[in-house]
Amino acid sequence: MTPEARGVWFGGDYNPEQWDEKVWAADDALMRQAGVNTATVGVFSWSVLEPDEGRYEFGWLDGTLERLSRNGIRVVLATPTASPPPWFTLAHPDAMPVTRDGTRLWHGSRDTYCAAAPAYRAAAARIAGALAQRYAGHPALAMWHVHNEYGTVCWCDHAASAFRGWLQGRYGAGGDGLAALNGAWGTAFWSQRYSSWEQVLPPRATQWLPNPSQVLDYNRFWSGELLAAFREQRDALRRHAPEIPVTTNFILPGYQVLDFWAWSREVDVVAIDHYLGSAGPDGHPDIAFGADRARSFNGGRPWILMEQSTSLIYQRDGILTKEPGRMLRDSVGYLARGSDSVMFFQWRASPAGAEMFHPAMVPHAGPDTRIFREVCELGSAVARLGEVVGSTVPAEVALLWDADSWWALENRGIPLAEVGYLDLVRADHAALWRAGVVCDFVHPDGDLSRYRLIFATGAYLISDEGAWALRQYVAAGGHVVMSFGGGMVDSQHHARLGGCPGALCDVFGIRVEEFRPLARGETVALTYGAAPLAYGAAALTGEADPITGGGHGTLWSEDLRTEGADVLASYAAGPLAGQPAVTRNSFGAGTAWYVSTQLDEGARDRLFAGAAARAGAGPVIAGAPPGVEIVRRHGDGGRSWLFVLNHTNAAAVVEASGVELLSGQPADGRLEVAPGAVAVLREHGSSAAASGTGPARTDPPTTQEGGHDIQ
C-alpha cells in the first residue's frame, strides 16, 4: 500500500464503556463528520474486560470494534494494565506501590501497581494474552498499544529484591560482585560499605543526602524493570498476532523515568503523548522539541503523536488555554517534524471521574461548539496531507540526549543541583528553532558522524565511551558546543579528576579549576574579544565588527584557564573579571566551543547561529522572518514537502515553488502565508531535496531493524 493511500492517522482515545448505545450511534455519525480514521480503544478498561479474576466480558469490545470497522476506522487496541481493577488490589495488597518514605498507596487512582510485583506482572501478561487471542486477525486491528504512559516508581520489598538481582547481573554475584558494587558506589564514604547482598536496598528516604551512584543505578534499574514488564506484554501479543505492530506511549516532555533510547529499540514505532508547557509563544518551539525527540528516538523514521490536547492543558502549577485556531497549527507542527498521525486524548469528554474536565474532540457542550468545528476543519486538512506519510526529516545538527545525565543532575548533593537538565536542553533547542535550524537528538555513545554540529548540553555525566565518541567526532572534522558543567562525572557518577571537562580537556583546550554557581536572579556581565559573538560565519573568522557589551550570563560561572583555546567572551565584572567565559578550540580537523555560563537569549542565538554557519549547517530557507517556522520532509524519488507555520500576527512571504496542499493553489516562487496560518507545499524540482546549507541526505539514519510501517 502506498503512503498516500495510508493517509495521516486522525482520531484519539475512544472510551465507549463510559456511554450507552444512544451515544455510540451519535459517535458513529460525528466521527464520519470529523473525518476520524483511527481510534485508540481499551486503555483504562481492565475492570470491565475482566470483572473478576479470569472471567472476561468481551461483548462490548466486540461490538465496538465491529462498529468502528464498519465506519472505516482502524483500531489501536490497548492493554488496560495502567489501571488494575479493585479485585486485584484486594487479592494482592503487596502489589500496591510504596513511596520512597515507605507509605503504601491505596487503590482509587490509576497506576496503582508495583511493576516488580510478581502478581501484577502475571495478571498484566494474562489480560494481554487474552486480548491477543481474541482479536488477532480482526480486520479493524491496526496496532497494539501496551499499557499507558509507563512511569510509576516503587520502593517496596518486591522492588528491592528485583534491584538486587539487577545489580548482581550488572556487577556480578557473590563476593566479587559485591566488591565491584562497593567500588562503583564509592561506599568507603560515610561508612556505607556492604558486606552482604541482603544489606542492599533501593535509595529510600534517608536522613540527608543519598548516595548519588546508588540513586543513578536505581533509576537505570527501574527503567529496565518497566521495560521488562512491557516486553512480557508485547511478547504475549506477538505470539498471537506477529504481524501487528506494537507500541506504547512515551509521555513528554518533562517526566523522566524511562531511558527512551533503550525503550525505542523495543517498540515497533515510537509514539508520544505531548502536552504543552506553555500556551503562549514558547509553546511553538516546545512542539518542535517534543517532535524532534520523538523522531530521533524512532531512528529518523516517522513516528506517532498518540495524545495532545484540543484546548485546556492541565499542568501541576495551573491550567493553560489554547487560543482559537491553534489546533490546526499545532497539529501541522507535529506533522512537519515527522509525525504520521494527529491524535488526541480523547474523543468524547468523560461525564465523570478524575479527568472529566480534560478537553476532548467532542466537549461536554456537544458538537455545536468551536472545538468540534475546529476538529472537523483539522480532519479535512489532514486528509489533504496523506501524501507526506512515510517521508522523513533529515537534520545536520544534533543535541546530545542522555537519561543518565538527566538522572545524575537531579541529585541534590552536587553544585548543579539548581540547574534543570530539561531546562538547559530546551533552551538550547529553542535557540536553534529561532535560527531555523532543524535538529535531531543523539545519544552520546551513538553515531555522531552524520552531523555537522553537535551540542553537548547538560552533559554533566559523560561515560568513557561517550568521551571517546566526542573526541573522534571532533578530530574527524566535527563541530561541538559544550555547555557549562560538562564532563564533571563518569558513568558511575564519580568525579573526574584533573579538572573539567575531564577526559575532553584537550579537545576544548581548557581546564576548569573552580565552579562558581550564581544565586537565583544573579547575572554576570560579559565582554567580547576579537572574535565576537555575532551572527553568521563572518563573526567566527574575525570579519565582523566586534560587539561591545549587552550580553550576560546566569545560573552558573566557572574559573577556567585556556590551554590552547581562543577566548570569544570574558567575564566583565565580579570575582572572575577578565577570565574566559566562552572559548573556541581547534582539535584535529574540527572545532570545539565551551560556554561556561548560561548565556542570555541574544548572545546564545548569535553564538549558535554562528557555530552552525561555521559548521556548514543552516536554516531550511535563509532569511525567513522571525516567528516563521519552516521544515522540509523528504520522500522517495526526490519528492519534498515544505511546511511553513506562521506564528506571527503579520503575513509572511517565503520564496518557494510548488502546489500548496491545503488550498490546492500553486506557488510560483512566492508563497504567502496569512497571520497564524500554515501552508504545506509539494515542491517543484529535485533541487528542493537540499536541506539548509549542507548536503542533502537521502538515507536518514535508522536505529531499529524489522520495524513496522503504520498502515
Coordinates of N, CA and C in Angstrom, one line a residue, residues 391-567:
S391 N 7.4 10.0 4.7 CA 8.6 10.8 4.4 C 9.3 11.2 5.7
T392 N 10.5 11.6 5.5 CA 11.4 11.8 6.7 C 11.9 13.3 6.7
V393 N 12.5 13.6 7.9 CA 13.0 14.9 8.1 C 14.5 14.8 8.5
P394 N 15.4 15.0 7.5 CA 16.8 14.9 7.8 C 17.3 16.2 8.6
A395 N 18.4 16.0 9.3 CA 19.0 17.1 10.1 C 20.5 17.0 10.0
E396 N 21.1 18.1 10.1 CA 22.6 18.2 10.1 C 23.2 18.6 11.4
V397 N 22.3 18.9 12.4 CA 22.7 19.4 13.7 C 22.0 18.5 14.7
A398 N 22.6 18.2 15.8 CA 22.0 17.4 16.9 C 22.4 17.9 18.2
L399 N 21.5 17.6 19.2 CA 21.8 17.8 20.6 C 22.0 16.4 21.3
L400 N 22.9 16.3 22.2 CA 23.0 15.1 23.0 C 21.8 14.9 23.9
W401 N 21.3 13.7 24.0 CA 20.3 13.4 24.9 C 20.6 12.2 25.7
D402 N 20.7 12.2 27.0 CA 21.2 11.1 27.8 C 20.4 11.0 29.1
A403 N 19.7 9.9 29.3 CA 18.9 9.7 30.5 C 19.8 9.7 31.7
D404 N 21.0 9.1 31.6 CA 22.0 9.1 32.7 C 22.3 10.5 33.2
S405 N 22.6 11.4 32.3 CA 23.0 12.7 32.7 C 21.8 13.4 33.4
W406 N 20.6 13.2 32.9 CA 19.4 13.9 33.5 C 19.3 13.3 34.9
W407 N 19.3 12.0 35.0 CA 19.1 11.4 36.4 C 20.2 11.9 37.3
A408 N 21.4 11.9 36.8 CA 22.5 12.4 37.7 C 22.4 13.8 38.1
L409 N 21.9 14.7 37.2 CA 21.7 16.1 37.6 C 20.6 16.3 38.6
E410 N 19.7 15.3 38.8 CA 18.7 15.5 39.7 C 19.2 15.3 41.2
N411 N 20.4 14.9 41.4 CA 20.9 14.7 42.7 C 21.1 16.0 43.4
R412 N 20.7 16.0 44.7 CA 20.8 17.3 45.5 C 22.2 17.6 46.0
G413 N 23.1 16.6 46.0 CA 24.4 16.8 46.6 C 25.4 17.3 45.6
I414 N 25.1 17.9 44.5 CA 26.1 18.4 43.5 C 25.9 19.9 43.3
P415 N 27.0 20.6 42.9 CA 26.9 22.0 42.7 C 25.8 22.4 41.7
L416 N 25.5 21.5 40.7 CA 24.5 21.9 39.7 C 23.1 21.5 40.1
A417 N 22.8 21.3 41.4 CA 21.5 20.9 41.9 C 20.4 21.9 41.5
E418 N 20.7 23.1 41.4 CA 19.7 24.1 41.0 C 19.5 24.2 39.5
V419 N 20.2 23.5 38.7 CA 20.2 23.5 37.3 C 19.4 22.4 36.7
G420 N 18.3 22.6 35.9 CA 17.5 21.6 35.4 C 18.0 21.1 34.0
Y421 N 18.1 19.8 33.9 CA 18.6 19.2 32.6 C 17.6 19.6 31.5
L422 N 16.4 19.4 31.7 CA 15.4 19.7 30.7 C 15.4 21.2 30.3
D423 N 15.5 22.0 31.3 CA 15.5 23.5 31.1 C 16.7 23.9 30.2
L424 N 17.9 23.3 30.4 CA 19.1 23.6 29.7 C 18.9 23.1 28.2
V425 N 18.5 21.9 28.0 CA 18.4 21.3 26.7 C 17.3 22.1 25.9
R426 N 16.2 22.3 26.6 CA 15.1 23.0 25.9 C 15.5 24.4 25.5
A427 N 16.3 25.1 26.3 CA 16.7 26.5 25.9 C 17.6 26.5 24.7
D428 N 18.5 25.5 24.7 CA 19.4 25.4 23.5 C 18.7 25.0 22.3
H429 N 17.7 24.1 22.4 CA 16.9 23.7 21.2 C 16.1 24.9 20.7
A430 N 15.6 25.7 21.7 CA 14.8 26.8 21.3 C 15.6 27.8 20.5
A431 N 16.9 28.0 20.9 CA 17.8 28.9 20.1 C 18.0 28.4 18.7
L432 N 18.1 27.1 18.5 CA 18.2 26.6 17.2 C 16.9 26.7 16.4
W433 N 15.8 26.6 17.1 CA 14.5 26.8 16.5 C 14.4 28.2 16.0
R434 N 14.8 29.2 16.8 CA 14.7 30.6 16.4 C 15.6 30.8 15.2
A435 N 16.7 30.1 15.1 CA 17.6 30.2 13.9 C 17.1 29.5 12.7
G436 N 16.0 28.7 12.8 CA 15.5 28.0 11.7 C 16.2 26.7 11.4
V437 N 17.0 26.2 12.4 CA 17.9 25.0 12.2 C 17.1 23.8 12.7
V438 N 16.8 22.9 11.9 CA 16.2 21.6 12.3 C 17.2 20.7 12.9
C439 N 16.9 20.1 14.0 CA 18.0 19.3 14.7 C 17.4 18.0 15.2
D440 N 18.3 17.0 15.3 CA 18.0 15.7 15.9 C 18.5 15.7 17.3
F441 N 18.1 14.6 18.0 CA 18.8 14.3 19.3 C 19.6 13.0 19.1
V442 N 20.7 12.9 19.8 CA 21.5 11.7 19.6 C 22.1 11.3 20.9
H443 N 22.3 10.0 21.1 CA 22.9 9.5 22.4 C 24.4 9.8 22.3
P444 N 25.0 10.1 23.4 CA 26.5 10.4 23.4 C 27.3 9.3 22.9
D445 N 26.8 8.0 23.1 CA 27.6 6.9 22.6 C 27.2 6.5 21.2
G446 N 26.3 7.2 20.5 CA 25.8 6.9 19.2 C 26.7 7.4 18.1
D447 N 26.1 7.2 16.9 CA 26.9 7.6 15.7 C 26.7 9.1 15.5
L448 N 27.8 9.9 15.8 CA 27.8 11.3 15.7 C 28.2 11.8 14.3
S449 N 28.8 10.9 13.5 CA 29.5 11.3 12.3 C 28.6 11.9 11.2
R450 N 27.3 11.6 11.3 CA 26.4 12.0 10.3 C 25.9 13.5 10.5
Y451 N 26.4 14.1 11.6 CA 26.0 15.5 11.9 C 27.2 16.5 11.7
R452 N 26.9 17.7 11.3 CA 28.0 18.7 11.1 C 28.3 19.4 12.4
L453 N 27.3 19.4 13.3 CA 27.4 20.2 14.6 C 26.6 19.5 15.7
I454 N 27.3 19.3 16.8 CA 26.7 18.6 18.0 C 26.7 19.6 19.1
F455 N 25.6 19.7 19.9 CA 25.5 20.5 21.1 C 25.5 19.5 22.3
A456 N 26.5 19.6 23.1 CA 26.6 18.8 24.3 C 26.1 19.6 25.5
T457 N 24.8 19.7 25.6 CA 24.1 20.5 26.6 C 23.7 19.7 27.8
G458 N 24.0 20.2 29.0 CA 23.7 19.4 30.2 C 24.4 18.1 30.3
A459 N 25.6 18.0 29.7 CA 26.3 16.7 29.6 C 27.2 16.6 30.9
Y460 N 26.6 16.7 32.0 CA 27.2 16.6 33.3 C 27.9 15.2 33.4
L461 N 27.2 14.2 33.0 CA 27.8 12.8 33.0 C 28.2 12.4 31.6
I462 N 29.4 12.1 31.4 CA 29.9 11.6 30.1 C 30.7 10.3 30.4
S463 N 30.2 9.2 29.9 CA 30.9 7.9 30.0 C 32.2 8.0 29.3
D464 N 33.1 7.0 29.5 CA 34.3 6.9 28.8 C 34.0 6.7 27.3
E465 N 33.0 5.9 27.0 CA 32.6 5.7 25.6 C 32.1 6.9 25.0
G466 N 31.3 7.7 25.7 CA 30.9 9.0 25.2 C 32.0 10.0 24.9
A467 N 32.9 10.0 25.9 CA 34.1 11.0 25.7 C 34.9 10.6 24.5
W468 N 35.1 9.3 24.3 CA 35.8 8.8 23.1 C 35.1 9.2 21.8
A469 N 33.8 9.0 21.8 CA 33.0 9.3 20.6 C 33.1 10.8 20.3
L470 N 33.0 11.6 21.3 CA 33.1 13.1 21.0 C 34.5 13.4 20.5
R471 N 35.5 12.8 21.1 CA 36.9 13.1 20.7 C 37.1 12.7 19.2
Q472 N 36.6 11.5 18.9 CA 36.8 11.1 17.5 C 36.0 11.9 16.5
Y473 N 34.8 12.4 17.0 CA 34.0 13.2 16.1 C 34.7 14.5 15.8
V474 N 35.2 15.2 16.8 CA 35.8 16.5 16.6 C 37.1 16.3 15.8
A475 N 37.9 15.3 16.1 CA 39.2 15.1 15.4 C 38.9 14.8 13.9
A476 N 37.8 14.2 13.6 CA 37.5 13.9 12.2 C 36.9 15.1 11.4
G477 N 36.7 16.3 12.1 CA 36.2 17.4 11.4 C 34.8 17.9 11.9
G478 N 34.3 17.3 13.0 CA 33.0 17.7 13.5 C 33.2 19.0 14.4
H479 N 32.0 19.6 14.6 CA 32.0 20.8 15.5 C 31.1 20.5 16.7
V480 N 31.5 20.9 17.9 CA 30.8 20.6 19.1 C 30.8 21.9 20.0
V481 N 29.6 22.1 20.5 CA 29.4 23.2 21.5 C 29.0 22.6 22.8
M482 N 29.8 22.7 23.9 CA 29.5 22.1 25.2 C 29.2 23.2 26.2
S483 N 28.1 23.0 26.9 CA 27.7 23.9 28.0 C 28.4 23.7 29.3
F484 N 28.3 24.6 30.2 CA 28.9 24.5 31.5 C 28.6 23.2 32.2
G485 N 29.6 22.8 33.1 CA 29.4 21.6 33.9 C 29.6 20.4 33.1
G486 N 30.0 20.4 31.8 CA 30.2 19.2 31.0 C 31.3 18.3 31.5
G487 N 31.0 17.0 31.5 CA 32.1 16.1 31.8 C 32.5 16.1 33.2
M488 N 31.7 16.5 34.1 CA 32.1 16.6 35.5 C 32.2 15.2 36.2
V489 N 31.4 14.2 35.7 CA 31.5 12.9 36.3 C 31.4 11.8 35.2
D490 N 31.8 10.6 35.6 CA 31.8 9.5 34.7 C 30.5 8.6 34.9
S491 N 30.5 7.5 34.2 CA 29.2 6.7 34.2 C 28.9 6.1 35.5
Q492 N 29.8 6.1 36.5 CA 29.5 5.6 37.9 C 29.1 6.8 38.8
H493 N 29.0 7.9 38.2 CA 28.8 9.2 39.0 C 29.9 9.4 40.0
H494 N 31.1 9.2 39.5 CA 32.4 9.6 40.2 C 32.9 10.8 39.5
A495 N 33.4 11.8 40.4 CA 34.0 13.0 39.9 C 35.2 12.7 39.0
R496 N 35.3 13.3 37.9 CA 36.5 13.2 37.0 C 37.6 14.1 37.6
L497 N 38.8 13.5 37.8 CA 39.9 14.2 38.5 C 40.7 15.0 37.4
G498 N 41.3 16.0 37.8 CA 42.2 16.8 37.0 C 41.5 18.0 36.3
G499 N 40.3 18.3 36.7 CA 39.6 19.4 36.1 C 38.6 19.0 35.0
C500 N 37.7 19.9 34.8 CA 36.7 19.6 33.7 C 37.0 20.4 32.5
P501 N 36.6 19.9 31.3 CA 35.6 18.7 31.1 C 36.3 17.4 31.1
G502 N 37.1 17.1 32.1 CA 37.6 15.7 32.3 C 38.4 15.2 31.2
A503 N 37.9 14.1 30.6 CA 38.6 13.4 29.5 C 38.7 14.2 28.2
L504 N 38.0 15.4 28.2 CA 37.9 16.1 27.0 C 38.6 17.5 27.1
C505 N 39.4 17.7 28.2 CA 40.1 19.0 28.4 C 40.9 19.4 27.1
D506 N 41.6 18.5 26.5 CA 42.5 18.8 25.4 C 41.7 19.1 24.2
V507 N 40.5 18.4 24.0 CA 39.6 18.7 22.9 C 39.1 20.1 22.9
F508 N 38.8 20.6 24.1 CA 38.3 22.0 24.2 C 39.4 23.0 24.5
G509 N 40.6 22.6 24.8 CA 41.7 23.5 25.0 C 41.5 24.3 26.3
I510 N 40.9 23.7 27.3 CA 40.6 24.5 28.6 C 40.8 23.5 29.7
R511 N 40.8 24.1 30.9 CA 40.7 23.3 32.1 C 40.0 24.1 33.2
V512 N 38.8 23.6 33.6 CA 38.0 24.3 34.7 C 38.6 24.0 36.0
E513 N 39.0 25.0 36.8 CA 39.6 24.8 38.1 C 38.6 25.0 39.3
E514 N 37.5 25.8 39.0 CA 36.6 26.1 40.1 C 35.2 26.4 39.6
F515 N 34.2 25.9 40.3 CA 32.8 26.2 39.9 C 32.3 27.4 40.8
R516 N 31.6 28.3 40.2 CA 31.0 29.4 40.9 C 29.5 29.5 40.5
P517 N 28.7 28.7 41.1 CA 27.2 28.8 40.8 C 26.8 30.2 41.2
L518 N 25.8 30.8 40.4 CA 25.3 32.1 40.6 C 24.0 31.9 41.4
A519 N 23.7 32.9 42.3 CA 22.4 32.9 43.0 C 21.2 33.1 42.1
R520 N 20.1 32.7 42.5 CA 18.9 32.9 41.7 C 18.7 34.3 41.4
G521 N 18.5 34.6 40.1 CA 18.3 36.0 39.7 C 19.6 36.8 39.5
E522 N 20.7 36.2 39.9 CA 22.0 36.9 39.7 C 22.5 36.8 38.3
T523 N 23.1 37.8 37.7 CA 23.7 37.8 36.4 C 25.1 38.3 36.5
V524 N 25.9 37.9 35.5 CA 27.2 38.4 35.3 C 27.4 38.9 33.9
A525 N 28.0 40.1 33.8 CA 28.2 40.7 32.5 C 29.3 40.1 31.8
L526 N 29.2 40.1 30.4 CA 30.2 39.5 29.5 C 30.8 40.6 28.6
T527 N 32.0 40.5 28.2 CA 32.6 41.4 27.2 C 33.2 40.5 26.2
Y528 N 33.2 41.0 25.0 CA 33.6 40.2 23.8 C 35.0 40.6 23.3
G529 N 35.7 39.7 22.8 CA 37.1 40.0 22.3 C 37.1 40.1 20.8
A530 N 38.2 39.7 20.2 CA 38.4 40.0 18.8 C 37.6 39.1 17.9
A531 N 37.1 38.0 18.4 CA 36.2 37.1 17.7 C 34.9 37.1 18.3
P532 N 34.0 38.1 18.0 CA 32.8 38.4 18.7 C 31.7 37.4 18.5
L533 N 30.7 37.4 19.4 CA 29.5 36.5 19.3 C 28.5 37.2 18.3
A534 N 28.9 37.3 17.1 CA 28.0 38.0 16.1 C 27.4 36.9 15.2
Y535 N 26.3 37.3 14.5 CA 25.6 36.3 13.7 C 26.5 36.0 12.4
G536 N 26.5 34.7 12.1 CA 27.0 34.3 10.8 C 28.4 33.9 10.8
A537 N 28.9 33.4 9.7 CA 30.3 32.8 9.6 C 31.3 33.9 9.7
A538 N 31.0 35.2 9.3 CA 32.0 36.2 9.4 C 32.4 36.5 10.8
A539 N 31.5 36.3 11.7 CA 31.8 36.6 13.1 C 32.9 35.6 13.6
L540 N 32.9 34.4 13.1 CA 33.8 33.4 13.6 C 35.1 33.4 12.9
T541 N 35.3 34.3 11.9 CA 36.5 34.4 11.2 C 37.1 35.8 11.4
G542 N 36.5 36.6 12.3 CA 37.1 37.9 12.6 C 36.7 39.0 11.5
E543 N 35.8 38.7 10.6 CA 35.5 39.7 9.6 C 34.3 40.6 10.0
A544 N 33.7 40.4 11.1 CA 32.6 41.2 11.6 C 33.1 42.2 12.6
D545 N 32.4 43.3 12.8 CA 32.7 44.3 13.8 C 32.5 43.7 15.2
P546 N 33.4 43.9 16.1 CA 33.2 43.4 17.5 C 31.9 43.9 18.1
I547 N 31.3 43.1 19.0 CA 30.2 43.6 19.7 C 30.7 44.0 21.1
T548 N 30.3 45.1 21.6 CA 30.7 45.6 22.9 C 29.5 45.6 23.8
G549 N 29.6 44.9 25.0 CA 28.6 44.9 26.0 C 27.3 44.3 25.5
G550 N 26.3 44.3 26.4 CA 25.0 43.8 26.0 C 24.7 42.4 26.4
G551 N 25.7 41.5 26.6 CA 25.4 40.2 27.0 C 25.7 39.9 28.4
H552 N 25.1 38.8 28.9 CA 25.3 38.4 30.3 C 25.1 36.9 30.5
G553 N 25.5 36.4 31.6 CA 25.3 35.0 31.9 C 24.5 34.9 33.2
T554 N 23.8 33.7 33.4 CA 23.0 33.4 34.5 C 23.3 32.0 35.0
L555 N 22.8 31.7 36.1 CA 22.8 30.3 36.7 C 24.2 29.9 37.2
W556 N 25.2 30.1 36.5 CA 26.5 29.4 36.7 C 27.6 30.2 36.1
S557 N 28.8 30.0 36.7 CA 30.1 30.6 36.1 C 31.2 29.7 36.5
E558 N 32.3 29.7 35.8 CA 33.4 28.8 36.1 C 34.7 29.6 36.0
D559 N 35.6 29.3 36.8 CA 37.0 29.8 36.8 C 37.8 28.8 35.9
L560 N 38.1 29.2 34.7 CA 38.8 28.2 33.8 C 40.0 28.9 33.2
R561 N 41.0 28.1 32.8 CA 42.1 28.6 32.1 C 42.2 28.0 30.8
T562 N 42.7 28.8 29.8 CA 42.8 28.2 28.4 C 44.1 27.5 28.3
E563 N 44.1 26.4 27.6 CA 45.3 25.6 27.2 C 45.3 25.4 25.7
G564 N 45.3 26.5 25.0 CA 45.3 26.5 23.6 C 44.0 27.1 22.9
A565 N 42.9 27.2 23.7 CA 41.7 27.7 23.1 C 41.7 29.2 23.0
D566 N 41.0 29.8 22.0 CA 40.8 31.2 21.8 C 39.6 31.6 22.7
V567 N 39.7 32.9 23.2 CA 38.7 33.4 24.1 C 37.7 34.2 23.3

